[in-house]
Coordinates of C-alpha atoms in Angstrom, one line a residue:
M1 CA 23.4 20.3 -5.5
R2 CA 22.3 21.4 -1.6
A3 CA 23.2 25.1 -2.4
E4 CA 20.5 25.3 -5.2
K5 CA 18.1 24.7 -2.6
L6 CA 16.2 27.2 -0.6
K7 CA 17.6 28.2 3.0
V8 CA 14.3 26.6 4.4
E9 CA 14.8 23.2 2.6
E10 CA 18.1 23.3 3.8
K11 CA 17.0 23.7 6.6
V12 CA 14.9 20.2 6.6
V13 CA 17.8 18.6 5.2
R14 CA 19.9 19.5 8.3
S15 CA 17.2 18.4 10.4
A16 CA 16.7 15.3 8.8
E17 CA 20.7 14.1 8.6
K18 CA 20.7 15.2 12.5
D19 CA 18.6 12.2 12.6
R20 CA 19.2 9.1 10.7
N21 CA 16.2 7.4 11.1
C22 CA 14.6 10.1 8.8
D23 CA 14.3 9.8 5.3
I24 CA 15.5 13.1 3.5
G25 CA 13.4 12.0 0.6
A26 CA 10.2 12.1 2.3
F27 CA 11.1 15.8 3.9
I28 CA 11.8 17.0 0.4
E29 CA 8.4 15.4 -0.7
R30 CA 6.6 17.0 2.3
K31 CA 8.0 20.6 1.6
S32 CA 7.4 20.7 -2.0
S33 CA 3.7 19.8 -1.0
G34 CA 3.6 23.3 0.8
R35 CA 3.4 21.6 4.0
S36 CA 5.4 23.4 7.0
N37 CA 7.7 21.2 8.4
T38 CA 6.3 21.5 12.5
A39 CA 7.9 19.8 15.4
R40 CA 4.5 17.4 15.0
D41 CA 5.1 16.8 11.4
T42 CA 8.7 15.6 12.4
K43 CA 7.4 13.2 15.1
R44 CA 4.4 11.6 12.6
L45 CA 7.0 11.1 10.0
K46 CA 8.8 9.0 12.0
K47 CA 6.5 6.9 13.1
R48 CA 5.4 6.5 9.4
S49 CA 8.9 5.6 8.7

């Protein structure tokens, strides 16, 4: 499954797996919406979840 993802998405999934507080599904949603995953977006996502 992961092998089919783009390199950028794989990197996001790996960063989400490092921190279990993050929701992997939310990361993928953000990537599919076309928004770049910056450090600021990651902090905002952690606060939301």
